[in-house]
PDB file of C-alpha atoms in Angstrom:
ATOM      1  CA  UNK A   1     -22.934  -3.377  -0.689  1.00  0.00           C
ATOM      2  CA  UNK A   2     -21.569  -6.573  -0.973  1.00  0.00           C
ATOM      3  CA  UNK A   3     -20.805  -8.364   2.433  1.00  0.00           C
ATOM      4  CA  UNK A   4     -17.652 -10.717   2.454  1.00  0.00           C
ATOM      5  CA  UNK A   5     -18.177 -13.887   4.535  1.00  0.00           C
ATOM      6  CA  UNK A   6     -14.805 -15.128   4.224  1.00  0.00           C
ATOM      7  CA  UNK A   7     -11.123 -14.283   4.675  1.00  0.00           C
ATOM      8  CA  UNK A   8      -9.557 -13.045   1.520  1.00  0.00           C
ATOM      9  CA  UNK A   9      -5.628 -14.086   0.734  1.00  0.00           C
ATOM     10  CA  UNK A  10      -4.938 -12.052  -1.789  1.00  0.00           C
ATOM     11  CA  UNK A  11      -1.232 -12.823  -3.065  1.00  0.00           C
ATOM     12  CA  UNK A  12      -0.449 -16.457  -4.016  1.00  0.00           C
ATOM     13  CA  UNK A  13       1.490 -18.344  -6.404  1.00  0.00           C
ATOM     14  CA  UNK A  14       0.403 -20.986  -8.745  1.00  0.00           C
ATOM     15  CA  UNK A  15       2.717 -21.997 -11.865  1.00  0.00           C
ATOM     16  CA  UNK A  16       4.331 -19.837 -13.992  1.00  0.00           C
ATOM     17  CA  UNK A  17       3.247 -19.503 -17.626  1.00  0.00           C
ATOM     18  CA  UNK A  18       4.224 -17.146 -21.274  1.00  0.00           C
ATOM     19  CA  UNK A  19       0.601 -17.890 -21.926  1.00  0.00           C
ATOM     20  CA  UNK A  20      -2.267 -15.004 -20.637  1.00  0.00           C
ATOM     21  CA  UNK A  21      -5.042 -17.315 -19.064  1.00  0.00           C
ATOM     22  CA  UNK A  22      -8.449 -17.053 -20.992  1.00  0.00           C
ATOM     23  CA  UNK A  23     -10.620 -13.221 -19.929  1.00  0.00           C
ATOM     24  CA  UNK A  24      -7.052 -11.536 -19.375  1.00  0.00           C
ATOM     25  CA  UNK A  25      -5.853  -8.696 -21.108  1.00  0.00           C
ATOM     26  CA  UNK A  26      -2.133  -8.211 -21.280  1.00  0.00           C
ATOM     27  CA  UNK A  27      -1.234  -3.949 -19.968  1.00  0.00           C
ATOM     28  CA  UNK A  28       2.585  -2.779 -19.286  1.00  0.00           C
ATOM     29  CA  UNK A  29       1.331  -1.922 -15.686  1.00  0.00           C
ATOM     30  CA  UNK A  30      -1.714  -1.353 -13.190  1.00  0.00           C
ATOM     31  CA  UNK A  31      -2.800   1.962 -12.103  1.00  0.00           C
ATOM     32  CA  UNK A  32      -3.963   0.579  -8.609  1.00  0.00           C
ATOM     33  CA  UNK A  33      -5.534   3.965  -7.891  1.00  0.00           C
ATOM     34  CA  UNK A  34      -8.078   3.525 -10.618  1.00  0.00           C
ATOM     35  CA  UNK A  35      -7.829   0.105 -10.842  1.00  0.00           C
ATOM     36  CA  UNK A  36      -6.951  -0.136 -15.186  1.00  0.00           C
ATOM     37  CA  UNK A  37      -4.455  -1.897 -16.653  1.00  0.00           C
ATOM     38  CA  UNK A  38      -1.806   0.967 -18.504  1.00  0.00           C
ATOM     39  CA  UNK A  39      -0.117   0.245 -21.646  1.00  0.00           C
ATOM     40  CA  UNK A  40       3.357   1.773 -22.633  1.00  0.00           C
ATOM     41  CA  UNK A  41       3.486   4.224 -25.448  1.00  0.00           C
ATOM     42  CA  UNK A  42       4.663   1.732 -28.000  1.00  0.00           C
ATOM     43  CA  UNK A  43       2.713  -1.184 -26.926  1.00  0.00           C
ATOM     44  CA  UNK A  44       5.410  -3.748 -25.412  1.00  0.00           C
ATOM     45  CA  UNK A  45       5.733  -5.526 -22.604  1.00  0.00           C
ATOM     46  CA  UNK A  46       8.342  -5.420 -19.953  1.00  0.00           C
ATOM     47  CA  UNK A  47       9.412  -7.664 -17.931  1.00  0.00           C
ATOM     48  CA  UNK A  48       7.276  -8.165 -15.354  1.00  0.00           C
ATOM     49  CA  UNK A  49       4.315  -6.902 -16.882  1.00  0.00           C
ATOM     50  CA  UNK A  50       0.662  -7.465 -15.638  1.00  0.00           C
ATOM     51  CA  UNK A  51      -2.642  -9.183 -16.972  1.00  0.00           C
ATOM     52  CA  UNK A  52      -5.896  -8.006 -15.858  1.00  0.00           C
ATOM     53  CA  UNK A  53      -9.140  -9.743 -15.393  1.00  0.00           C
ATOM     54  CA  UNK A  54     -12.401  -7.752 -14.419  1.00  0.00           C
ATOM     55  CA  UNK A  55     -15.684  -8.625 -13.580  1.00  0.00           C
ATOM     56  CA  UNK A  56     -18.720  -6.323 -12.469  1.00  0.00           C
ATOM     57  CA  UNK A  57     -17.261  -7.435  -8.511  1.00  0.00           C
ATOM     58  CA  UNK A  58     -14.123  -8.114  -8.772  1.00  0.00           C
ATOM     59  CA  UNK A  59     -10.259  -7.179 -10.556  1.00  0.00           C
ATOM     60  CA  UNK A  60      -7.584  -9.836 -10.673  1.00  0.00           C
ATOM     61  CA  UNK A  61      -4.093  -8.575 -11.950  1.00  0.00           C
ATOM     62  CA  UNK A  62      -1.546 -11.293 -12.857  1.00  0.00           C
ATOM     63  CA  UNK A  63       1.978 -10.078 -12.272  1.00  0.00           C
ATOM     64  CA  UNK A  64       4.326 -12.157 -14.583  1.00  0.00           C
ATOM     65  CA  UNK A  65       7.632 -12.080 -14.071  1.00  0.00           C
ATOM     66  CA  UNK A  66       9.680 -14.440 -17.067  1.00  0.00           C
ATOM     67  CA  UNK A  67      12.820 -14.496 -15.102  1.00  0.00           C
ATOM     68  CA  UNK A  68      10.814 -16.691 -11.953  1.00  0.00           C
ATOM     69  CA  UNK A  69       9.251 -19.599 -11.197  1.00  0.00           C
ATOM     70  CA  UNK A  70       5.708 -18.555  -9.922  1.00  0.00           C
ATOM     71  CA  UNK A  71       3.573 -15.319 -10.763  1.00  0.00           C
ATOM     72  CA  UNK A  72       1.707 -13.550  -8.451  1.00  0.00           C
ATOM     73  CA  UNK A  73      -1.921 -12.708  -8.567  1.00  0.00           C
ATOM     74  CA  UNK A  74      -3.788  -9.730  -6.281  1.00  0.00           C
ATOM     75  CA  UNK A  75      -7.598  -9.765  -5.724  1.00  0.00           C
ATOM     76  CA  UNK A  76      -9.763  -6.376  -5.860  1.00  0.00           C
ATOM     77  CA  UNK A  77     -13.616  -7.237  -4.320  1.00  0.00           C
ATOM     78  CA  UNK A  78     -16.303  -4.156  -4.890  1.00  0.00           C
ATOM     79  CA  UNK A  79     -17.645  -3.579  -1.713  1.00  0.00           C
ATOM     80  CA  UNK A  80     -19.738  -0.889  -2.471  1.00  0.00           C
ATOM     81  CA  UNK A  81     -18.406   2.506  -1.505  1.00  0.00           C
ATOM     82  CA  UNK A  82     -14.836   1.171  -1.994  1.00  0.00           C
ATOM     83  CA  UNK A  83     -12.697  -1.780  -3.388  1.00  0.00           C
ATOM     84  CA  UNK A  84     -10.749  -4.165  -0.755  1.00  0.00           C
ATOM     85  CA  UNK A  85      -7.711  -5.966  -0.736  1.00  0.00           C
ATOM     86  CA  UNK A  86      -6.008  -7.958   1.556  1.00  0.00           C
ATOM     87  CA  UNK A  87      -2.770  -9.575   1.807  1.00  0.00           C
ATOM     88  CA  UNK A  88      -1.433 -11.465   4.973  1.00  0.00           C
ATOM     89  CA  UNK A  89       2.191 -11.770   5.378  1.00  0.00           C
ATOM     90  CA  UNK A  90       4.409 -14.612   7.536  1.00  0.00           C
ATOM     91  CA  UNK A  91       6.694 -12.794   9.872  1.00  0.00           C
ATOM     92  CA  UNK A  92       9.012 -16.100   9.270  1.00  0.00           C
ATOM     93  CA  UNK A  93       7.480 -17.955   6.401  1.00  0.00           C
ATOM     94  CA  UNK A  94      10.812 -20.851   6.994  1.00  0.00           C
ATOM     95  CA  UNK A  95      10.010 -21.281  10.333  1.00  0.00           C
ATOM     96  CA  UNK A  96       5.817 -21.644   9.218  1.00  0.00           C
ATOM     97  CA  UNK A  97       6.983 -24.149   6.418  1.00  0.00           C
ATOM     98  CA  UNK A  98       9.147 -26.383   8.482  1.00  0.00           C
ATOM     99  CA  UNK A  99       7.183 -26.604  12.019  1.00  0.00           C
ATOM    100  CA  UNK A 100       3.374 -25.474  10.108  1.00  0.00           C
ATOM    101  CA  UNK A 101       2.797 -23.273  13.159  1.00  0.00           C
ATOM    102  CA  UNK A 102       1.930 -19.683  12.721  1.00  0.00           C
ATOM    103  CA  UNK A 103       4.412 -17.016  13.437  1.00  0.00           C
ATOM    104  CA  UNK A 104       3.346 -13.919  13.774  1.00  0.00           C
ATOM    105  CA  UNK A 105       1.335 -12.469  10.264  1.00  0.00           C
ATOM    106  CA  UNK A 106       1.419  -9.225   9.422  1.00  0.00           C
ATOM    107  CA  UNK A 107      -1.817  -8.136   7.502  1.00  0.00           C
ATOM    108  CA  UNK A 108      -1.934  -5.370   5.156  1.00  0.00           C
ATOM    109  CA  UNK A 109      -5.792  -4.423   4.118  1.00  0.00           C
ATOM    110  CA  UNK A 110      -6.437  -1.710   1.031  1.00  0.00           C
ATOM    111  CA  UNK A 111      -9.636   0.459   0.845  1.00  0.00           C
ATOM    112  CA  UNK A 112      -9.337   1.999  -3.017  1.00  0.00           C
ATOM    113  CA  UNK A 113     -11.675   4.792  -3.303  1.00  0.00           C
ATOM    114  CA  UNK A 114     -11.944   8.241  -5.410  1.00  0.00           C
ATOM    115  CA  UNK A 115      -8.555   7.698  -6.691  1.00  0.00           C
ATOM    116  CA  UNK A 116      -7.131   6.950  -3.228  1.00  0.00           C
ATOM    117  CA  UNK A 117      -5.926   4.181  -1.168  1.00  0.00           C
ATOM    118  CA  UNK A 118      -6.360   3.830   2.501  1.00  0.00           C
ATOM    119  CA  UNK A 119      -3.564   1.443   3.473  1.00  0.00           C
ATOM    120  CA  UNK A 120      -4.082  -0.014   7.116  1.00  0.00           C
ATOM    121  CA  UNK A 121      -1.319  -2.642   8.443  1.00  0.00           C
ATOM    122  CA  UNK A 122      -0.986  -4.401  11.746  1.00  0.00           C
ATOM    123  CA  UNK A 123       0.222  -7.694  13.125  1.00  0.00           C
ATOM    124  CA  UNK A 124      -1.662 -10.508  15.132  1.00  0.00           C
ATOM    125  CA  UNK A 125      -1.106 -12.760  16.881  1.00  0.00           C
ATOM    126  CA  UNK A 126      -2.387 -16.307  17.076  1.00  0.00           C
ATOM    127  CA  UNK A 127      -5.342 -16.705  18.572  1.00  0.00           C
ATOM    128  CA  UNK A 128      -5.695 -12.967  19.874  1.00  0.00           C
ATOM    129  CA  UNK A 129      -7.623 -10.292  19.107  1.00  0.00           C
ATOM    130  CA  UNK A 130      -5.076  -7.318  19.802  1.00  0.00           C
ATOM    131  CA  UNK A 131      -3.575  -5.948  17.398  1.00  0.00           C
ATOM    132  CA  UNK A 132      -0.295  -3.718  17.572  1.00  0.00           C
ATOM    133  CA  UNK A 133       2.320  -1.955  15.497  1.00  0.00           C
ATOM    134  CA  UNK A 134      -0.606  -0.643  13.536  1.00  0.00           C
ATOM    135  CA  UNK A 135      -0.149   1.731  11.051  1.00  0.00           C
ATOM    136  CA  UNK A 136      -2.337   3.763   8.396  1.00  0.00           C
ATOM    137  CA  UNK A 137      -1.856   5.578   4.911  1.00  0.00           C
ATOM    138  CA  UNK A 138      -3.734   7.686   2.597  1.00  0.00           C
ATOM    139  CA  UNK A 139      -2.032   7.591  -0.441  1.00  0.00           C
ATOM    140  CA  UNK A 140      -2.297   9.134  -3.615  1.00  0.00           C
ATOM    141  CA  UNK A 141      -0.427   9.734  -7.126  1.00  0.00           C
ATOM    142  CA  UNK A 142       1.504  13.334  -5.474  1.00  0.00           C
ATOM    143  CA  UNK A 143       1.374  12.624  -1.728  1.00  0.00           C
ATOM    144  CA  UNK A 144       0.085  10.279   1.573  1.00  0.00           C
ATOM    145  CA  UNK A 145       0.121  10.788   5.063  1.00  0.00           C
ATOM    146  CA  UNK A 146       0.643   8.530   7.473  1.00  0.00           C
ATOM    147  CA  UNK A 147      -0.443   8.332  11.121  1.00  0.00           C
ATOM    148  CA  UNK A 148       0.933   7.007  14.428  1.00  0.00           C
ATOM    149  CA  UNK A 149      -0.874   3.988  15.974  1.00  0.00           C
ATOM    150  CA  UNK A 150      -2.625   6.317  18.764  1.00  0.00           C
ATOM    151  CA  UNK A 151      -5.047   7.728  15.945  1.00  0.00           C
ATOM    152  CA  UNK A 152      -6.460   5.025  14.439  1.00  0.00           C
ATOM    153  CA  UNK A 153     -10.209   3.924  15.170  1.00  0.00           C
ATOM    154  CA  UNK A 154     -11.914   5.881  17.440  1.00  0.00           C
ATOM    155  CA  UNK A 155     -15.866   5.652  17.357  1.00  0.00           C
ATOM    156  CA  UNK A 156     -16.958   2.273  17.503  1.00  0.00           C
ATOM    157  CA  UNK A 157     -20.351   2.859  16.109  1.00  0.00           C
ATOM    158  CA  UNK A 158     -19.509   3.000  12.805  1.00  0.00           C
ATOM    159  CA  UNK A 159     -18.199   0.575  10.354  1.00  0.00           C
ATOM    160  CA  UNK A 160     -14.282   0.173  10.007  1.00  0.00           C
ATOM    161  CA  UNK A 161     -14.279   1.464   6.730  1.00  0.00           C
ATOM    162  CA  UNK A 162     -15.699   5.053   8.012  1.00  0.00           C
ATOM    163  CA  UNK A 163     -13.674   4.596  11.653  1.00  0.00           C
ATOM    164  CA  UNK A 164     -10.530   4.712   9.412  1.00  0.00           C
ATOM    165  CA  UNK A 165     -11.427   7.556   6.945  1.00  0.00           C
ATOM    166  CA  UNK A 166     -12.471   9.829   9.639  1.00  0.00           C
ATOM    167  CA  UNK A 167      -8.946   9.698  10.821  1.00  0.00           C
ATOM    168  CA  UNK A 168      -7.923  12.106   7.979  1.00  0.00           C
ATOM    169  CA  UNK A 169     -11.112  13.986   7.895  1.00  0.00           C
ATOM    170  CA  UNK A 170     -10.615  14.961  11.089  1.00  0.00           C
ATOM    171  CA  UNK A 171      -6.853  15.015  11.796  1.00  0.00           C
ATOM    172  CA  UNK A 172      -5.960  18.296  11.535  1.00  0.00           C
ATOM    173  CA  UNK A 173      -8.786  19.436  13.987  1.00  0.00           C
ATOM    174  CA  UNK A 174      -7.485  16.880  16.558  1.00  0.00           C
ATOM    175  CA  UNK A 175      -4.151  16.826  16.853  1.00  0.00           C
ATOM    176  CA  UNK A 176      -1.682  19.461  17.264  1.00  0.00           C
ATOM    177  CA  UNK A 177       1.510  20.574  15.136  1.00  0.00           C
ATOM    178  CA  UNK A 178       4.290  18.714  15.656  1.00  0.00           C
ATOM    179  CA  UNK A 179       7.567  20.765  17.393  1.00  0.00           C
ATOM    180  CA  UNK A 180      11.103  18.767  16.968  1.00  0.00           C
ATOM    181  CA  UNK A 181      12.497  20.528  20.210  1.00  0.00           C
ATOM    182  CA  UNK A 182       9.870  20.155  22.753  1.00  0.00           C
ATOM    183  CA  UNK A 183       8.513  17.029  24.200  1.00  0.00           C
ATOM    184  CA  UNK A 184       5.802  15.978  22.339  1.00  0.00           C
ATOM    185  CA  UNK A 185       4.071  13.019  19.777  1.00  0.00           C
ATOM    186  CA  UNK A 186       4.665  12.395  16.357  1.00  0.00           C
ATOM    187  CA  UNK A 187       1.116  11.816  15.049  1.00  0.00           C
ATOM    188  CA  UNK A 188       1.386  11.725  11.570  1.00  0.00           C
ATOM    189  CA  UNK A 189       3.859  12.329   8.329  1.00  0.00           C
ATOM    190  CA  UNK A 190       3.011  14.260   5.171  1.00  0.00           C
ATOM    191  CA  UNK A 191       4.943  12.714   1.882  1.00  0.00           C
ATOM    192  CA  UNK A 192       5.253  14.580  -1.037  1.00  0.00           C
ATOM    193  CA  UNK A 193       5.672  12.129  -4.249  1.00  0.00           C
ATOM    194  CA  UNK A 194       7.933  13.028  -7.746  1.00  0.00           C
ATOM    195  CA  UNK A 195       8.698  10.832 -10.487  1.00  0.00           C
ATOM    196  CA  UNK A 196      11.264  11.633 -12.817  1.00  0.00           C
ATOM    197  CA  UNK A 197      11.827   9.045 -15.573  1.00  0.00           C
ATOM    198  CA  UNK A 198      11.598   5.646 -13.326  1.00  0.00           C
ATOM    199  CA  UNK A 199      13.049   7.375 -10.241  1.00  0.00           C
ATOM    200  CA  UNK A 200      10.037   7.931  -7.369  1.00  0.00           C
ATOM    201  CA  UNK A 201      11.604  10.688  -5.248  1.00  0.00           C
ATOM    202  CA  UNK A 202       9.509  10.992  -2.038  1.00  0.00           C
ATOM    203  CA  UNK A 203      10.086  13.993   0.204  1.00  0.00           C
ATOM    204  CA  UNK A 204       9.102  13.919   3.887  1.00  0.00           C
ATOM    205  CA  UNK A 205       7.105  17.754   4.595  1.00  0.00           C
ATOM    206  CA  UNK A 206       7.390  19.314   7.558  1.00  0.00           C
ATOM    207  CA  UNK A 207       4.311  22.079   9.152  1.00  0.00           C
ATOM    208  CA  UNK A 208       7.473  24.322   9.540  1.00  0.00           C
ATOM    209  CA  UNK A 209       9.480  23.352   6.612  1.00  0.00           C
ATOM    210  CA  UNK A 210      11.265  26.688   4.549  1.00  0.00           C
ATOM    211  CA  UNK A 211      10.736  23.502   1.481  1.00  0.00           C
ATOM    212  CA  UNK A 212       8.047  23.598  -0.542  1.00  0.00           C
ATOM    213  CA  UNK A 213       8.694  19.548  -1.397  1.00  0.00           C
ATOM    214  CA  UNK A 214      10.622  18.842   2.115  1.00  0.00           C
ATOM    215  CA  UNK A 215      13.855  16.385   2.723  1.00  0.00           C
ATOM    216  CA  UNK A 216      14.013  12.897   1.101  1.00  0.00           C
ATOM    217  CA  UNK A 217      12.674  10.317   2.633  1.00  0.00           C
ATOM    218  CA  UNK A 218      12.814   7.295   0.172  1.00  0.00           C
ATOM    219  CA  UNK A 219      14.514   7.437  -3.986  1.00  0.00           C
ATOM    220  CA  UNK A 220      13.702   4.209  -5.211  1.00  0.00           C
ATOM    221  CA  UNK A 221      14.628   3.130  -9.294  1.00  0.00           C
ATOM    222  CA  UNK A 222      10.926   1.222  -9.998  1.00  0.00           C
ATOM    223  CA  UNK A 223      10.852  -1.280 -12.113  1.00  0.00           C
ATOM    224  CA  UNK A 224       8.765  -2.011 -15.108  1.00  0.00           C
ATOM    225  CA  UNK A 225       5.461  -1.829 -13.733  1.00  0.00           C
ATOM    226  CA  UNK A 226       6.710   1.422 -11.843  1.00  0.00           C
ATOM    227  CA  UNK A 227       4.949   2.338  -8.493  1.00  0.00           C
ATOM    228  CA  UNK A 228       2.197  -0.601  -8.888  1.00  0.00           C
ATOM    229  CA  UNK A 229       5.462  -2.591  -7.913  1.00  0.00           C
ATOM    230  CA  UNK A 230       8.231  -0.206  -5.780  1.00  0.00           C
ATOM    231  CA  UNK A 231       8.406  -2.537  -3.090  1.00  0.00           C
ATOM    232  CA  UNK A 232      10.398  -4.579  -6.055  1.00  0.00           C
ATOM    233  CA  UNK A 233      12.386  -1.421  -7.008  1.00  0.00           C
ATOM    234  CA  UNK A 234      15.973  -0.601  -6.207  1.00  0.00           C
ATOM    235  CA  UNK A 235      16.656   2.043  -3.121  1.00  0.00           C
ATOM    236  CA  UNK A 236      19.197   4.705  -4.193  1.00  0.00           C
ATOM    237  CA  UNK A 237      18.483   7.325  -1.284  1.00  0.00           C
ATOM    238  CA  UNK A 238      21.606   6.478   0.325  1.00  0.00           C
ATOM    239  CA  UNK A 239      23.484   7.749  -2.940  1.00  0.00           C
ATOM    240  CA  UNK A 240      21.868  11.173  -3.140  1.00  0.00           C
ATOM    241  CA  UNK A 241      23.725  13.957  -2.300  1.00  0.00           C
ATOM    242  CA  UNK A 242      23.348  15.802   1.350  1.00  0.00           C
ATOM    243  CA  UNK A 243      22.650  19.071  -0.585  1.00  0.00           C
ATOM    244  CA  UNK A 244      20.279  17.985  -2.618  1.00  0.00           C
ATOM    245  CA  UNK A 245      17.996  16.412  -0.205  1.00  0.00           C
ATOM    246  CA  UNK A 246      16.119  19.271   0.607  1.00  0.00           C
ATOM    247  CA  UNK A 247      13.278  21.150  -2.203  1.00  0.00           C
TER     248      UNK A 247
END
């Protein structure tokens, strides 16, 4: 296993160019759940498109984008049982430019194994060690769950990595089904995931649900690198029909 002695920033800008750098290959998109670049059927390029880079320890993808001024680049280290990524977000990044004093990051770290990714997100503060608003996701290509802060790391006697995949290992043997009309927690959501064309339908599931999908949640229109990129995508949920929410 490697051991990582350092914080990693993952996303960052540095000029934009038409030109792939040198040890990049050129792919439509990035299958982030297997980590390979995917090419389209007839070989071209959208726009933004990706380059990849891989080494035996590490995959860099370049996302390009011709229609801005900077590209973006995301880090994959091999750690062993898993690949890690981690991106650190300014709460108010105009506030951090002007005065150069940290607000409040939010930090979203990736754990990629067998064709999964174990998204965990929380924010710090400066200088402190707490942590809050956390949240955690297992994702994959038909569905993710997601649990409520009170889950998340319990033993402390092993390492993160296995604190956080034992929530899902063991969440159905340690917390109860959820009821909507008695007092109780929320402690996780169950997504279902269907793409049609470039449309990424995702359908909240209920324990009690008469659906075998459940109700929409999210419809988002992806762009050209497709769910590598749907935080970029375009949100139509608010245009889908009340009676057609619910498969």
């Amino acid at each position: 296993m490697i051991k990582l002695s350092y914080t990693i920033i993952t996303v960052f800008l540095v000029s934009c160019t038409s030109q792939i750098p040198e040890g990049y290959t050129p792919y439509k998109t990035f299958d982030e759940y297997k980590l390979i670049g995917i090419n389209s059927n007839n070989g071209e390029l959208g726009n933004p498109y990706v380059a990849v880079k891989k080494t035996k320890n590490t995959v860099i993808v370049k996302i390009c984008n011709r229609n801005e001024k900077d590209d973006r680049f995301i880090i994959y280290i091999n750690n062993g049982k898993y690949w890690y990524n981690e991106k650190r977000e300014q709460t108010d990044p105009k506030l951090y430019d002007t005065t150069l004093w940290d607000t409040v990051p939010h930090y979203t770290e990736k754990y990629i194994f067998n064709d999964t990714i174990m998204e965990y997100s929380y924010y710090l503060e400066r200088n402190r060690k707490n942590k809050y608003s956390e949240t955690l996701e297992f994702i994959t290509k038909k569905n993710s769950i997601e649990f409520s802060s009170s889950l998340i790391l319990g033993e402390k006697s092993i390492d993160k990595f296995e604190q956080l995949k034992n929530t899902i290992v063991n969440y159905k043997n340690s917390t109860p089904y959820y009821i909507s009309n008695i007092h109780q927690n929320k402690y996780y959501n169950f997504y279902n995931k269907r793409l049609e064309g470039d449309t990424l339908f995702i359908y909240e599931k209920s324990d009690h649900s008469i659906y075998k999908l459940g109700c929409l949640y999210k419809a988002i229109i992806l762009n050209s690198l497709g769910e590598f990129d749907k935080e970029h995508g375009t949100s139509i949920t608010s245009g889908i029909k009340e009676k057609e929410r619910c498969k």
